[in-house]
Short mmCIF file of C-alpha atoms in Angstrom, two decimals:
data_model
loop_
_atom_site.label_atom_id
_atom_site.label_comp_id
_atom_site.label_asym_id
_atom_site.label_seq_id
_atom_site.Cartn_x
_atom_site.Cartn_y
_atom_site.Cartn_z
CA MET A 29 -49.13 20.01 -43.22
CA SER A 30 -46.52 22.90 -41.85
CA GLU A 31 -43.52 24.21 -42.69
CA ILE A 32 -40.42 23.94 -41.64
CA TYR A 33 -37.28 25.87 -42.71
CA VAL A 34 -33.93 23.88 -42.34
CA HIS A 35 -31.12 26.50 -42.33
CA PRO A 36 -26.82 25.14 -42.34
CA GLN A 37 -25.35 27.95 -40.64
CA LYS A 38 -27.36 29.93 -38.93
CA GLY A 39 -30.24 26.78 -37.81
CA VAL A 40 -29.64 24.74 -34.62
CA ASP A 41 -30.40 21.22 -33.87
CA GLU A 42 -31.84 21.95 -30.71
CA ASP A 43 -35.64 20.97 -28.77
CA SER A 44 -35.67 24.74 -28.09
CA THR A 45 -36.09 25.28 -31.90
CA LYS A 46 -39.05 26.29 -34.19
CA GLY A 47 -38.29 25.40 -37.62
CA THR A 48 -39.73 29.24 -39.02
CA LYS A 49 -37.50 30.90 -41.00
CA GLU A 50 -36.46 33.78 -37.99
CA SER A 51 -35.36 29.97 -35.38
CA PRO A 52 -34.55 28.07 -39.11
CA TYR A 53 -33.13 23.88 -37.74
CA LYS A 54 -29.63 22.49 -38.79
CA THR A 55 -29.74 19.68 -40.89
CA ALA A 56 -33.24 18.44 -42.17
CA GLY A 57 -32.69 15.33 -40.89
CA TYR A 58 -33.19 15.66 -37.30
CA ALA A 59 -36.05 19.07 -38.68
CA LEU A 60 -37.91 15.57 -39.62
CA PHE A 61 -37.59 13.55 -36.74
CA LYS A 62 -39.00 16.53 -34.96
CA ASN A 63 -40.70 17.03 -36.92
CA PRO A 64 -42.40 14.00 -39.46
CA ASP A 65 -45.63 15.67 -41.03
CA ALA A 66 -43.70 18.60 -42.10
CA LYS A 67 -42.91 20.05 -45.17
CA LEU A 68 -39.28 21.08 -45.25
CA PHE A 69 -37.69 24.09 -46.79
CA THR A 70 -33.86 24.40 -47.22
CA PHE A 71 -31.92 27.84 -47.96
CA LYS A 72 -29.15 27.22 -50.46
CA GLU A 73 -28.34 29.55 -53.75
CA ALA A 74 -30.45 28.71 -56.72
CA ASP A 75 -31.34 30.38 -60.59
CA GLY A 76 -28.24 33.65 -59.25
CA LYS A 77 -30.67 33.86 -55.29
CA GLU A 78 -30.68 32.89 -51.79
CA ASP A 79 -33.99 31.56 -50.27
CA TYR A 80 -35.33 28.90 -48.65
CA PHE A 81 -36.66 25.79 -51.16
CA GLU A 82 -38.40 22.35 -51.23
CA ILE A 83 -36.29 20.71 -49.72
CA SER A 84 -35.14 18.11 -53.28
CA SER A 85 -37.08 14.07 -53.79
CA SER A 86 -33.47 13.00 -53.32
CA ALA A 87 -32.00 14.64 -50.16
CA LEU A 88 -35.99 14.29 -48.72
CA LYS A 89 -34.87 10.18 -48.26
CA LYS A 90 -31.39 10.79 -46.90
CA ALA A 91 -33.00 12.51 -44.23
CA LYS A 92 -35.44 10.17 -43.44
CA LYS A 93 -32.19 7.82 -43.33
CA ILE A 94 -31.29 10.53 -40.94
CA SER A 95 -34.64 10.73 -38.39
CA GLN A 96 -35.16 6.81 -38.26
CA SER A 97 -31.82 6.94 -36.73
CA LEU A 98 -32.29 9.63 -34.28
CA LYS A 99 -35.49 8.77 -33.61
CA ARG A 100 -33.89 4.60 -32.57
CA LYS A 101 -31.35 5.92 -30.70
CA GLN A 102 -34.24 8.10 -28.34
CA GLU A 103 -36.23 4.89 -28.47
CA LYS A 104 -32.54 3.41 -27.22
CA LYS A 105 -32.11 5.95 -25.07
CA LYS A 106 -35.77 6.11 -23.76
CA LYS A 107 -35.49 2.65 -22.91
CA LEU A 108 -31.81 3.09 -21.03
CA GLU A 109 -33.68 5.46 -19.03
CA GLU A 110 -36.52 3.71 -17.52
CA GLN A 111 -34.92 0.75 -16.85
CA GLU A 112 -31.93 3.17 -14.69
CA ALA A 113 -34.69 4.74 -13.05
CA LYS A 114 -36.14 0.47 -12.12
CA ARG A 115 -32.96 0.29 -10.98
CA ALA A 116 -32.70 3.05 -9.18
CA ALA A 117 -36.68 2.81 -7.66
CA GLU A 118 -35.25 -1.61 -6.67
CA GLU A 119 -31.73 -0.48 -5.36
CA SER A 120 -33.62 2.48 -3.26
CA ALA A 121 -36.09 -0.27 -2.15
CA LYS A 122 -33.04 -2.71 -1.00
CA LEU A 123 -31.90 -0.27 0.86
CA GLN A 124 -34.73 0.93 2.91
CA ALA A 125 -35.47 -2.41 3.30
CA ALA A 126 -31.66 -3.07 4.12
CA LYS A 127 -32.34 -0.21 6.79
CA LYS A 128 -34.56 -2.28 8.78
CA ILE A 129 -31.97 -5.32 9.52
CA VAL A 130 -30.22 -4.83 12.25
CA ILE A 131 -27.01 -6.76 12.74
CA LYS A 132 -26.19 -7.68 16.24
CA GLU A 133 -23.76 -10.11 18.03
CA ASP A 134 -25.04 -13.38 19.84
CA LYS A 135 -23.61 -14.68 22.24
CA THR A 136 -24.53 -17.32 22.95
CA LEU A 137 -21.05 -18.05 20.29
CA PRO A 138 -17.85 -18.96 21.93
CA GLN A 139 -16.25 -15.86 23.24
CA ALA A 140 -13.87 -14.92 20.04
CA LYS A 141 -10.51 -14.96 20.29
CA LYS A 142 -8.66 -12.07 18.53
CA ILE A 143 -6.03 -12.81 16.62
CA LYS A 144 -3.45 -11.21 13.23
CA ILE A 145 -4.64 -12.51 9.83
CA LYS A 146 -0.54 -14.04 10.15
CA ASP A 147 -1.76 -16.97 12.76
CA ILE A 148 -4.58 -17.53 11.44
CA ALA A 149 -3.67 -21.15 10.22
CA ASN A 150 -3.50 -21.67 13.78
CA TYR A 151 -7.80 -22.01 13.91
CA ILE A 152 -9.01 -23.84 11.20
CA GLY A 153 -12.51 -24.30 13.49
CA LYS A 154 -12.27 -21.58 15.61
CA ARG A 155 -13.98 -18.38 16.22
CA VAL A 156 -11.67 -15.65 16.18
CA GLU A 157 -11.98 -10.97 16.35
CA VAL A 158 -9.80 -10.27 13.01
CA HIS A 159 -9.09 -5.94 12.45
CA GLY A 160 -7.89 -4.68 9.19
CA TRP A 161 -8.74 -2.53 6.30
CA VAL A 162 -11.17 -3.91 3.00
CA HIS A 163 -8.62 -4.47 0.85
CA ARG A 164 -11.47 -6.14 -2.21
CA LEU A 165 -15.26 -5.77 -1.79
CA ARG A 166 -17.66 -7.63 -3.68
CA ILE A 167 -21.74 -7.93 -3.81
CA GLN A 168 -23.52 -9.79 -4.71
CA LYS A 169 -26.93 -11.33 -4.40
CA GLY A 170 -27.20 -12.94 -0.55
CA HIS A 171 -23.94 -12.72 -0.37
CA ALA A 172 -20.18 -10.78 -0.01
CA PHE A 173 -16.52 -11.36 0.26
CA ILE A 174 -14.53 -9.09 1.16
CA ILE A 175 -10.52 -9.01 1.43
CA LEU A 176 -9.34 -7.93 4.81
CA ARG A 177 -5.87 -6.26 5.16
CA ASP A 178 -3.56 -5.65 8.22
CA GLY A 179 -0.38 -5.53 7.78
CA SER A 180 0.53 -9.43 8.58
CA GLY A 181 -1.76 -10.87 5.48
CA PHE A 182 -5.16 -11.13 3.94
CA LEU A 183 -8.18 -13.39 4.89
CA GLN A 184 -10.91 -13.58 3.14
CA CYS A 185 -14.24 -12.54 5.08
CA VAL A 186 -17.82 -14.69 4.09
CA LEU A 187 -21.47 -12.76 5.25
CA THR A 188 -24.13 -14.34 4.35
CA GLY A 189 -28.40 -13.64 5.31
CA ASP A 190 -28.52 -10.00 7.13
CA LEU A 191 -25.32 -9.33 6.39
CA ALA A 192 -25.49 -10.05 3.52
CA ASN A 193 -28.31 -7.77 2.81
CA ALA A 194 -27.32 -5.21 6.36
CA TYR A 195 -27.42 -1.72 5.05
CA GLN A 196 -23.86 -0.82 6.41
CA THR A 197 -23.03 -4.12 4.49
CA LEU A 198 -24.58 -2.70 0.89
CA THR A 199 -22.79 1.12 1.55
CA LEU A 200 -19.45 -0.61 2.71
CA THR A 201 -15.89 0.64 0.59
CA VAL A 202 -12.93 -0.36 0.36
CA GLU A 203 -9.74 0.91 3.01
CA SER A 204 -12.87 1.10 6.31
CA SER A 205 -12.18 -0.26 9.39
CA LEU A 206 -13.69 -2.88 10.64
CA ALA A 207 -13.55 -5.12 12.94
CA VAL A 208 -14.90 -9.13 12.01
CA PHE A 209 -15.79 -11.86 14.00
CA GLY A 210 -16.17 -15.29 12.43
CA THR A 211 -15.31 -18.72 12.63
CA ILE A 212 -12.44 -19.54 10.05
CA ASN A 213 -12.97 -22.50 7.62
CA LYS A 214 -10.55 -25.17 4.65
CA LEU A 215 -12.11 -23.57 1.53
CA PRO A 216 -13.67 -26.48 -0.41
CA GLU A 217 -12.33 -27.01 -3.33
CA GLY A 218 -11.00 -26.16 -6.46
CA LYS A 219 -11.97 -22.47 -4.83
CA SER A 220 -9.01 -19.21 -4.03
CA ALA A 221 -8.38 -16.68 -1.76
CA PRO A 222 -5.50 -16.12 0.32
CA GLY A 223 -3.68 -18.71 2.61
CA GLY A 224 -6.03 -21.41 1.48
CA VAL A 225 -8.97 -20.07 4.52
CA GLU A 226 -11.90 -18.21 4.89
CA ALA A 227 -14.08 -16.77 7.33
CA SER A 228 -17.51 -17.35 7.51
CA VAL A 229 -18.32 -14.62 9.16
CA ASP A 230 -21.38 -13.96 11.85
CA TYR A 231 -20.68 -10.85 13.22
CA TYR A 232 -18.82 -7.40 12.31
CA ARG A 233 -18.64 -3.72 12.65
CA ILE A 234 -17.82 -0.93 10.90
CA ILE A 235 -14.59 1.46 13.12
CA GLY A 236 -14.12 3.63 10.40
CA LEU A 237 -16.30 4.02 7.03
CA ALA A 238 -14.33 5.45 4.11
CA PRO A 239 -15.02 7.36 1.72
CA SER A 240 -17.55 6.62 -1.88
CA GLY A 241 -18.33 8.51 -4.90
CA LYS A 242 -15.69 10.49 -5.88
CA ASP A 243 -13.26 10.99 -2.89
CA SER A 244 -13.21 7.46 -3.12
CA PHE A 245 -9.74 5.34 -2.58
CA THR A 246 -9.99 3.77 -6.04
CA ASN A 247 -10.40 7.14 -7.53
CA LYS A 248 -7.56 8.67 -5.86
CA ILE A 249 -5.26 5.91 -6.77
CA GLN A 250 -5.90 3.82 -9.92
CA GLU A 251 -3.58 1.73 -12.29
CA GLY A 252 -1.05 4.05 -14.70
CA THR A 253 -1.98 6.77 -12.47
CA ASP A 254 0.82 9.75 -13.07
CA PRO A 255 3.95 8.79 -10.90
CA ASN A 256 3.65 11.91 -9.30
CA LEU A 257 0.73 12.60 -8.25
CA LEU A 258 0.79 8.25 -6.99
CA LEU A 259 4.29 10.26 -5.21
CA ASP A 260 2.00 13.34 -4.05
CA ARG A 261 -0.42 10.14 -2.17
CA ARG A 262 2.45 7.54 -1.52
CA HIS A 263 0.54 7.29 1.91
CA LEU A 264 -2.08 6.20 0.47
CA ALA A 265 0.05 3.82 -2.87
CA LEU A 266 1.26 2.22 0.30
CA ARG A 267 -1.85 0.78 0.68
CA GLY A 268 -0.92 -1.18 -2.49
CA GLU A 269 0.00 -4.60 -2.00
CA THR A 270 3.13 -4.33 -3.74
CA LEU A 271 4.04 -1.08 -2.17
CA SER A 272 3.32 -3.08 1.26
CA ALA A 273 4.90 -6.02 0.17
CA VAL A 274 8.08 -4.16 -0.03
CA MET A 275 8.31 -2.77 2.57
CA LYS A 276 7.77 -5.81 4.07
CA VAL A 277 11.14 -6.80 2.11
CA ARG A 278 13.14 -4.18 4.25
CA ALA A 279 12.16 -5.09 7.53
CA LYS A 280 13.56 -8.47 6.69
CA ALA A 281 16.65 -6.99 5.14
CA LEU A 282 18.02 -4.61 7.82
CA ALA A 283 16.83 -7.49 10.08
CA ALA A 284 19.80 -9.72 8.45
CA VAL A 285 22.00 -7.30 8.31
CA ARG A 286 21.82 -6.77 11.65
CA ARG A 287 21.83 -10.54 12.35
CA PHE A 288 24.65 -11.03 10.25
CA TYR A 289 27.22 -8.63 12.37
CA GLN A 290 25.93 -9.74 15.12
CA GLU A 291 26.99 -12.65 14.45
CA GLU A 292 30.34 -11.95 13.69
CA ASP A 293 30.61 -9.34 16.36
CA LEU A 294 30.95 -5.78 14.86
CA THR A 295 29.01 -3.52 17.58
CA GLU A 296 26.30 -1.40 16.59
CA VAL A 297 27.48 2.10 17.11
CA THR A 298 24.50 5.12 16.67
CA PRO A 299 26.97 8.47 14.64
CA PRO A 300 25.67 11.87 14.86
CA CYS A 301 23.45 13.15 11.43
CA MET A 302 24.84 16.34 11.93
CA VAL A 303 27.91 17.13 11.24
CA GLN A 304 30.89 19.83 10.33
CA THR A 305 33.40 17.81 7.78
CA GLN A 306 32.67 16.23 3.85
CA VAL A 307 32.32 12.71 2.95
CA GLU A 308 32.22 12.51 -0.92
CA GLY A 309 32.90 15.27 -1.93
CA GLY A 310 31.33 20.15 -0.93
CA SER A 311 28.83 19.31 -4.00
CA THR A 312 26.32 17.23 -2.57
CA LEU A 313 26.41 18.28 1.10
CA PHE A 314 23.21 19.85 2.57
CA SER A 315 24.01 22.84 4.45
CA MET A 316 22.47 24.79 7.05
CA ASN A 317 22.79 27.26 10.27
CA TYR A 318 24.08 24.78 13.11
CA TYR A 319 23.09 28.37 16.10
CA GLY A 320 25.10 30.72 13.70
CA GLU A 321 27.72 28.21 12.59
CA LYS A 322 27.65 26.35 9.33
CA ALA A 323 26.86 22.43 9.13
CA TYR A 324 25.30 19.76 6.90
CA LEU A 325 23.49 16.78 7.12
CA THR A 326 26.25 13.24 7.18
CA GLN A 327 26.85 11.78 4.14
CA SER A 328 28.78 9.53 5.20
CA SER A 329 28.76 8.34 8.94
CA GLN A 330 32.19 6.22 7.79
CA LEU A 331 34.88 8.96 10.02
CA TYR A 332 33.14 8.03 13.06
CA LEU A 333 32.65 4.83 12.10
CA GLU A 334 36.36 4.15 12.25
CA THR A 335 37.26 6.66 15.84
CA CYS A 336 34.98 3.39 17.19
CA LEU A 337 37.96 1.42 15.50
CA PRO A 338 40.51 1.67 19.23
CA ALA A 339 37.49 1.51 21.91
CA LEU A 340 34.88 -1.05 19.92
CA GLY A 341 36.67 -3.02 17.59
CA ASP A 342 34.68 -3.97 14.42
CA VAL A 343 31.34 -1.51 14.02
CA PHE A 344 28.54 -0.77 11.67
CA CYS A 345 25.69 1.94 11.92
CA ILE A 346 22.48 2.30 9.61
CA GLN A 347 21.80 5.29 9.30
CA GLU A 348 20.28 7.47 6.76
CA SER A 349 23.15 9.89 4.90
CA PHE A 350 21.90 12.38 2.11
CA ARG A 351 23.27 14.12 -0.01
CA ALA A 352 22.66 17.33 -2.34
CA GLU A 353 23.48 15.37 -6.23
CA LYS A 354 21.18 17.02 -9.18
CA SER A 355 19.69 14.01 -10.44
CA HIS A 356 16.49 11.70 -11.46
CA THR A 357 18.43 8.62 -12.30
CA ARG A 358 16.33 5.91 -11.24
CA ARG A 359 19.76 4.98 -8.80
CA HIS A 360 20.05 8.07 -6.65
CA LEU A 361 17.88 9.56 -3.78
CA SER A 362 18.20 12.94 -1.31
CA GLU A 363 18.17 10.40 1.33
CA TYR A 364 18.64 7.25 1.63
CA THR A 365 19.66 4.35 4.84
CA HIS A 366 23.17 3.67 4.94
CA ILE A 367 24.54 0.91 6.47
CA GLU A 368 28.01 0.60 6.40
CA ALA A 369 30.85 -0.42 8.58
CA GLU A 370 34.86 -0.61 9.86
CA LEU A 371 36.80 -2.81 10.59
CA PRO A 372 40.55 -2.79 12.36
CA PHE A 373 43.57 -4.54 11.36
CA ILE A 374 42.42 -6.44 7.74
CA THR A 375 43.92 -6.45 5.04
CA PHE A 376 42.04 -5.86 0.64
CA GLU A 377 41.65 -9.34 0.33
CA ASP A 378 39.88 -9.75 3.35
CA LEU A 379 37.94 -6.64 3.39
CA LEU A 380 37.18 -8.39 -0.52
CA ASP A 381 35.91 -11.96 1.09
CA HIS A 382 33.73 -9.97 4.35
CA ILE A 383 32.14 -7.92 1.58
CA GLU A 384 31.46 -11.19 -0.11
CA LYS A 385 29.98 -13.53 3.34
CA PHE A 386 28.47 -10.11 4.13
CA VAL A 387 26.03 -10.29 1.07
CA VAL A 388 25.78 -14.27 0.46
CA HIS A 389 24.39 -14.15 4.56
CA ILE A 390 21.82 -11.79 4.59
CA VAL A 391 20.12 -12.86 1.11
CA LYS A 392 20.38 -16.24 3.39
CA TYR A 393 18.96 -14.85 6.04
CA ILE A 394 16.22 -13.06 3.49
CA MET A 395 15.14 -15.91 0.99
CA GLU A 396 14.55 -18.38 3.89
CA ASP A 397 12.18 -15.60 6.13
CA PRO A 398 8.64 -17.34 4.65
CA VAL A 399 7.32 -13.53 4.87
CA SER A 400 10.06 -11.81 2.37
CA GLY A 401 11.24 -15.38 1.07
CA ALA A 402 7.82 -15.98 -0.34
CA LEU A 403 7.94 -11.98 -1.70
CA VAL A 404 10.74 -11.99 -2.49
CA LYS A 405 9.85 -14.91 -4.67
CA LYS A 406 6.32 -13.16 -6.06
CA LEU A 407 7.79 -9.81 -6.95
CA ASN A 408 11.58 -11.48 -8.28
CA PRO A 409 10.38 -14.51 -9.57
CA GLY A 410 13.20 -15.15 -11.76
CA PHE A 411 15.40 -14.09 -8.09
CA VAL A 412 19.09 -15.63 -8.08
CA MET A 413 20.75 -15.83 -4.96
CA PRO A 414 24.43 -15.28 -5.34
CA LYS A 415 27.16 -17.66 -4.20
CA GLU A 416 30.74 -16.86 -3.53
CA PRO A 417 33.20 -16.67 -4.35
CA PHE A 418 32.32 -12.90 -6.91
CA LYS A 419 34.00 -12.03 -9.88
CA ARG A 420 36.44 -10.38 -9.40
CA LEU A 421 37.58 -7.62 -12.23
CA GLN A 422 40.13 -4.21 -11.88
CA TYR A 423 39.00 -0.97 -12.81
CA VAL A 424 41.47 -1.96 -15.89
CA GLU A 425 40.10 -5.28 -17.10
CA ALA A 426 36.50 -3.24 -16.90
CA LEU A 427 38.23 -0.86 -19.90
CA ASP A 428 39.26 -3.13 -21.69
CA TRP A 429 36.15 -4.68 -21.57
CA LEU A 430 33.87 -1.96 -22.22
CA ASN A 431 36.24 -0.89 -25.40
CA GLU A 432 35.84 -4.60 -26.52
CA ASN A 433 32.36 -4.77 -25.82
CA GLY A 434 31.91 -1.58 -27.63
CA VAL A 435 30.60 0.77 -25.74
CA LEU A 436 31.82 4.25 -25.53
CA ASN A 437 32.30 6.90 -23.03
CA GLU A 438 29.55 9.96 -22.60
CA ASP A 439 31.77 11.69 -24.84
CA GLY A 440 30.94 8.44 -27.79
CA THR A 441 35.37 8.66 -27.50
CA PRO A 442 36.89 4.65 -26.10
CA PHE A 443 37.62 4.01 -22.39
CA LYS A 444 41.22 5.62 -21.60
CA PHE A 445 42.66 5.06 -18.18
CA GLY A 446 41.17 8.06 -15.59
CA ASP A 447 38.23 8.08 -16.94
CA ASP A 448 35.24 7.50 -14.40
CA ILE A 449 32.74 4.94 -15.32
CA GLN A 450 29.42 6.56 -15.94
CA GLU A 451 26.04 4.31 -15.52
CA ALA A 452 24.66 3.14 -18.66
CA ALA A 453 28.01 1.36 -19.25
CA GLU A 454 28.57 0.21 -15.54
CA ARG A 455 24.89 -1.38 -16.09
CA LYS A 456 25.31 -2.11 -20.05
CA MET A 457 28.77 -4.79 -18.34
CA THR A 458 27.37 -5.84 -15.46
CA ASP A 459 24.35 -6.44 -17.23
CA THR A 460 25.53 -8.67 -19.75
CA ILE A 461 28.59 -10.17 -17.58
CA GLY A 462 25.14 -11.34 -15.29
CA VAL A 463 26.87 -12.21 -11.44
CA PRO A 464 27.87 -9.74 -8.90
CA ILE A 465 30.61 -8.44 -9.32
CA LEU A 466 33.39 -7.37 -7.32
CA LEU A 467 34.98 -3.95 -9.63
CA ILE A 468 38.45 -3.14 -7.79
CA ARG A 469 41.41 -0.95 -7.69
CA PHE A 470 40.28 2.31 -9.50
CA PRO A 471 42.95 5.52 -10.22
CA VAL A 472 43.17 8.16 -7.22
CA GLU A 473 41.96 10.39 -8.94
CA ILE A 474 38.51 9.43 -9.26
CA LYS A 475 38.11 8.37 -5.83
CA SER A 476 37.22 9.80 -2.63
CA PHE A 477 40.50 11.42 0.22
CA TYR A 478 41.24 8.93 2.83
CA MET A 479 41.57 5.62 0.84
CA LYS A 480 44.76 3.86 -0.35
CA LYS A 481 47.25 3.19 -3.06
CA CYS A 482 48.32 0.46 -3.61
CA ALA A 483 51.14 -0.74 -2.73
CA ASP A 484 52.17 -2.44 -6.32
CA ASP A 485 50.76 0.56 -8.25
CA PRO A 486 50.09 4.00 -6.58
CA ARG A 487 47.66 5.03 -9.12
CA VAL A 488 45.49 3.04 -7.91
CA THR A 489 44.30 2.35 -4.46
CA GLU A 490 42.28 -0.19 -2.83
CA SER A 491 39.54 0.23 -3.34
CA VAL A 492 36.07 -2.09 -4.59
CA ASP A 493 32.66 -1.14 -6.12
CA LEU A 494 30.38 -3.98 -6.31
CA LEU A 495 28.07 -4.23 -8.45
CA MET A 496 24.48 -6.25 -9.30
CA PRO A 497 22.74 -7.13 -12.54
CA THR A 498 20.08 -4.99 -13.39
CA VAL A 499 21.25 -2.45 -10.25
CA GLY A 500 24.89 -2.12 -11.15
CA GLU A 501 26.15 -0.39 -8.22
CA ILE A 502 24.90 -1.03 -4.75
CA MET A 503 27.77 -1.19 -2.33
CA GLY A 504 31.60 0.67 -2.18
CA GLY A 505 34.70 0.10 -0.43
CA SER A 506 38.04 0.65 0.43
CA MET A 507 41.14 0.19 2.88
CA ARG A 508 41.03 3.35 4.57
CA ILE A 509 44.34 5.23 4.71
CA ASP A 510 46.57 4.34 7.77
CA GLY A 511 48.88 7.20 7.78
CA LYS A 512 49.52 10.87 8.88
CA ASP A 513 50.77 12.09 6.69
CA GLU A 514 50.07 10.70 3.72
CA LEU A 515 45.96 11.45 4.70
CA LEU A 516 47.21 15.13 4.65
CA LYS A 517 48.67 14.54 0.86
CA GLY A 518 45.07 13.54 0.67
CA PHE A 519 43.33 16.33 2.33
CA LYS A 520 45.66 19.23 0.17
CA ARG A 521 44.80 16.95 -3.38
CA GLU A 522 41.16 17.65 -2.46
CA GLY A 523 41.88 21.45 -1.58
CA ILE A 524 39.89 19.61 2.37
CA ASP A 525 41.40 22.62 5.14
CA PRO A 526 42.12 19.81 8.09
CA THR A 527 42.36 21.32 10.82
CA ASN A 528 37.76 19.92 11.12
CA TYR A 529 39.59 17.28 10.68
CA TYR A 530 41.43 17.02 13.78
CA TRP A 531 39.74 14.18 15.67
CA PHE A 532 39.99 11.53 12.24
CA THR A 533 43.37 12.89 11.70
CA ASP A 534 44.40 11.42 15.60
CA GLN A 535 43.07 8.16 14.48
CA ARG A 536 46.38 7.29 12.50
CA VAL A 537 48.75 9.30 16.13
CA TYR A 538 47.25 7.82 18.66
CA GLY A 539 47.77 4.07 17.66
CA THR A 540 47.06 3.63 13.49
CA CYS A 541 46.13 0.57 12.53
CA PRO A 542 45.51 -1.08 9.01
CA HIS A 543 41.61 -1.37 7.86
CA GLY A 544 39.04 -1.11 5.72
CA GLY A 545 35.21 -0.25 4.60
CA TYR A 546 31.95 0.29 3.05
CA GLY A 547 29.34 1.93 2.81
CA LEU A 548 25.50 0.52 1.11
CA GLY A 549 23.13 1.60 -0.40
CA SER A 550 19.49 -0.52 1.48
CA GLU A 551 16.97 0.57 -1.01
CA ARG A 552 19.59 -0.76 -4.17
CA LEU A 553 19.51 -3.54 -2.34
CA LEU A 554 16.32 -3.98 -2.62
CA ALA A 555 16.32 -2.38 -5.96
CA TRP A 556 18.11 -5.47 -6.11
CA LEU A 557 15.99 -8.42 -4.71
CA CYS A 558 12.64 -6.92 -5.18
CA ASN A 559 13.44 -5.80 -9.08
CA ARG A 560 12.05 -2.47 -8.74
CA PHE A 561 13.01 -0.19 -12.03
CA THR A 562 14.03 2.41 -9.31
CA VAL A 563 14.84 3.06 -5.72
CA LYS A 564 11.60 5.78 -5.35
CA ASP A 565 10.20 1.81 -5.06
CA CYS A 566 12.27 0.49 -1.78
CA SER A 567 11.28 4.06 0.21
CA LEU A 568 8.87 4.87 2.59
CA TYR A 569 9.13 8.21 1.65
CA PRO A 570 11.44 9.22 -1.14
CA ARG A 571 13.20 11.71 -1.29
CA PHE A 572 14.91 12.90 -4.53
CA MET A 573 15.43 16.54 -6.17
CA GLY A 574 12.09 18.66 -6.36
CA ARG A 575 10.51 16.15 -3.57
CA CYS A 576 10.91 16.50 -0.49
CA THR A 577 6.16 15.92 0.43
CA PRO A 578 4.63 14.31 2.18
#
């Protein structure tokens, strides 16, 4: 019987260990597992000296139990390895056999009509050709199920026989692009798929094969991935059902805006984005070198819209605006799509009525559309369409509500006249009241230089913010100062040199008129409609502090 040595401090439990005094094992259990018939000696202190002593009967009993456990684990591992080797061999044989299958289009079949998935309902029982990307993929014995996506919709494609068993199908990957040929059929009773139909595929070809393994799409975009990583891979994340749905609603929303303005006979204009003036305060300007001169990215197109009134009447624009706010709130972006309008010869009440009508109608158009309406209901099942009239709440009444309901200012004190109502307090009030609010008549000192003072109280302006539950402010507007002297006072109050604004002040010289307008952030509108936590989800490639890629 061989002798095996165990040293708890200096020993190593590895296959290369010899079990000698010079190369002992670390544990008796492992030593016995490797040498079942050996006599064990363990290093310990006894009778005042340290040396190797034969293992005690109780320790040997414990070591045998551990040895048996290790043996069972080894047997289980070996069995799994054998099963894996068998599976790999079968898979290899299957792939080798699959390589012999040649996929060819049957030219005796009817000519396929190339269509978009959105039109699939018009082709029941007909052979079609559909191009798209593999959104989801499931392969099982003798069958393959592909959910194909083409941007207009989703289609389940069923492959059987040689098509399902072919090498190109067995190695197909998510996000590969395909051309699929087949007959459109209604689903059998009890089955489900997008649109209630499926394509029985008779032929398909791969246009672009996506990577597999570590570079596969599912390894790049996973649920629970760090948000910053998802923003780095926005070009891939956009393929997801939620983001793509928001982008589709966005497109329909902008179309609805243009439809409303066309019905109301507003003319669309395209003001410049490179400017040398400010609108909303100099601290949020992005500056640039413009051929040796100082210039900025526009904060708003409002001033230019005002210059169009005498020539074109009611006008609007849908254009990017830029704000260099060092803010990481969920409703701020450094670049956003700004919907702005200016209307001449109106009163403040006319402006409020117009804003109500604008919001109600564009939401109506969005919800009536079969695509965007269905997507909003899916993204925001509890969405309630707004109804006229909206609740109108004066600034001073809002302060009373906040103080009565124990909502404190940011410095922990009750609100007082002149305080700016910050986002948290504004959201608390809006979400509690639970309906759209036209918050009006803000103090002069917290509003822009161009806003007209109220005739009955010169401390406040004819100004308005539209507040929506779950989002807060989505729109801001006002009547504009229509007298040159009063406008110059506004410039002076804000410390702005009026020299570069000569073209703007001339509007008050050559036939002034009462006029007003507003600006709406499309991303905030979408966050409200689609129940998104942040406006970043409502922008194709969001730009904010620290993010200007990809």
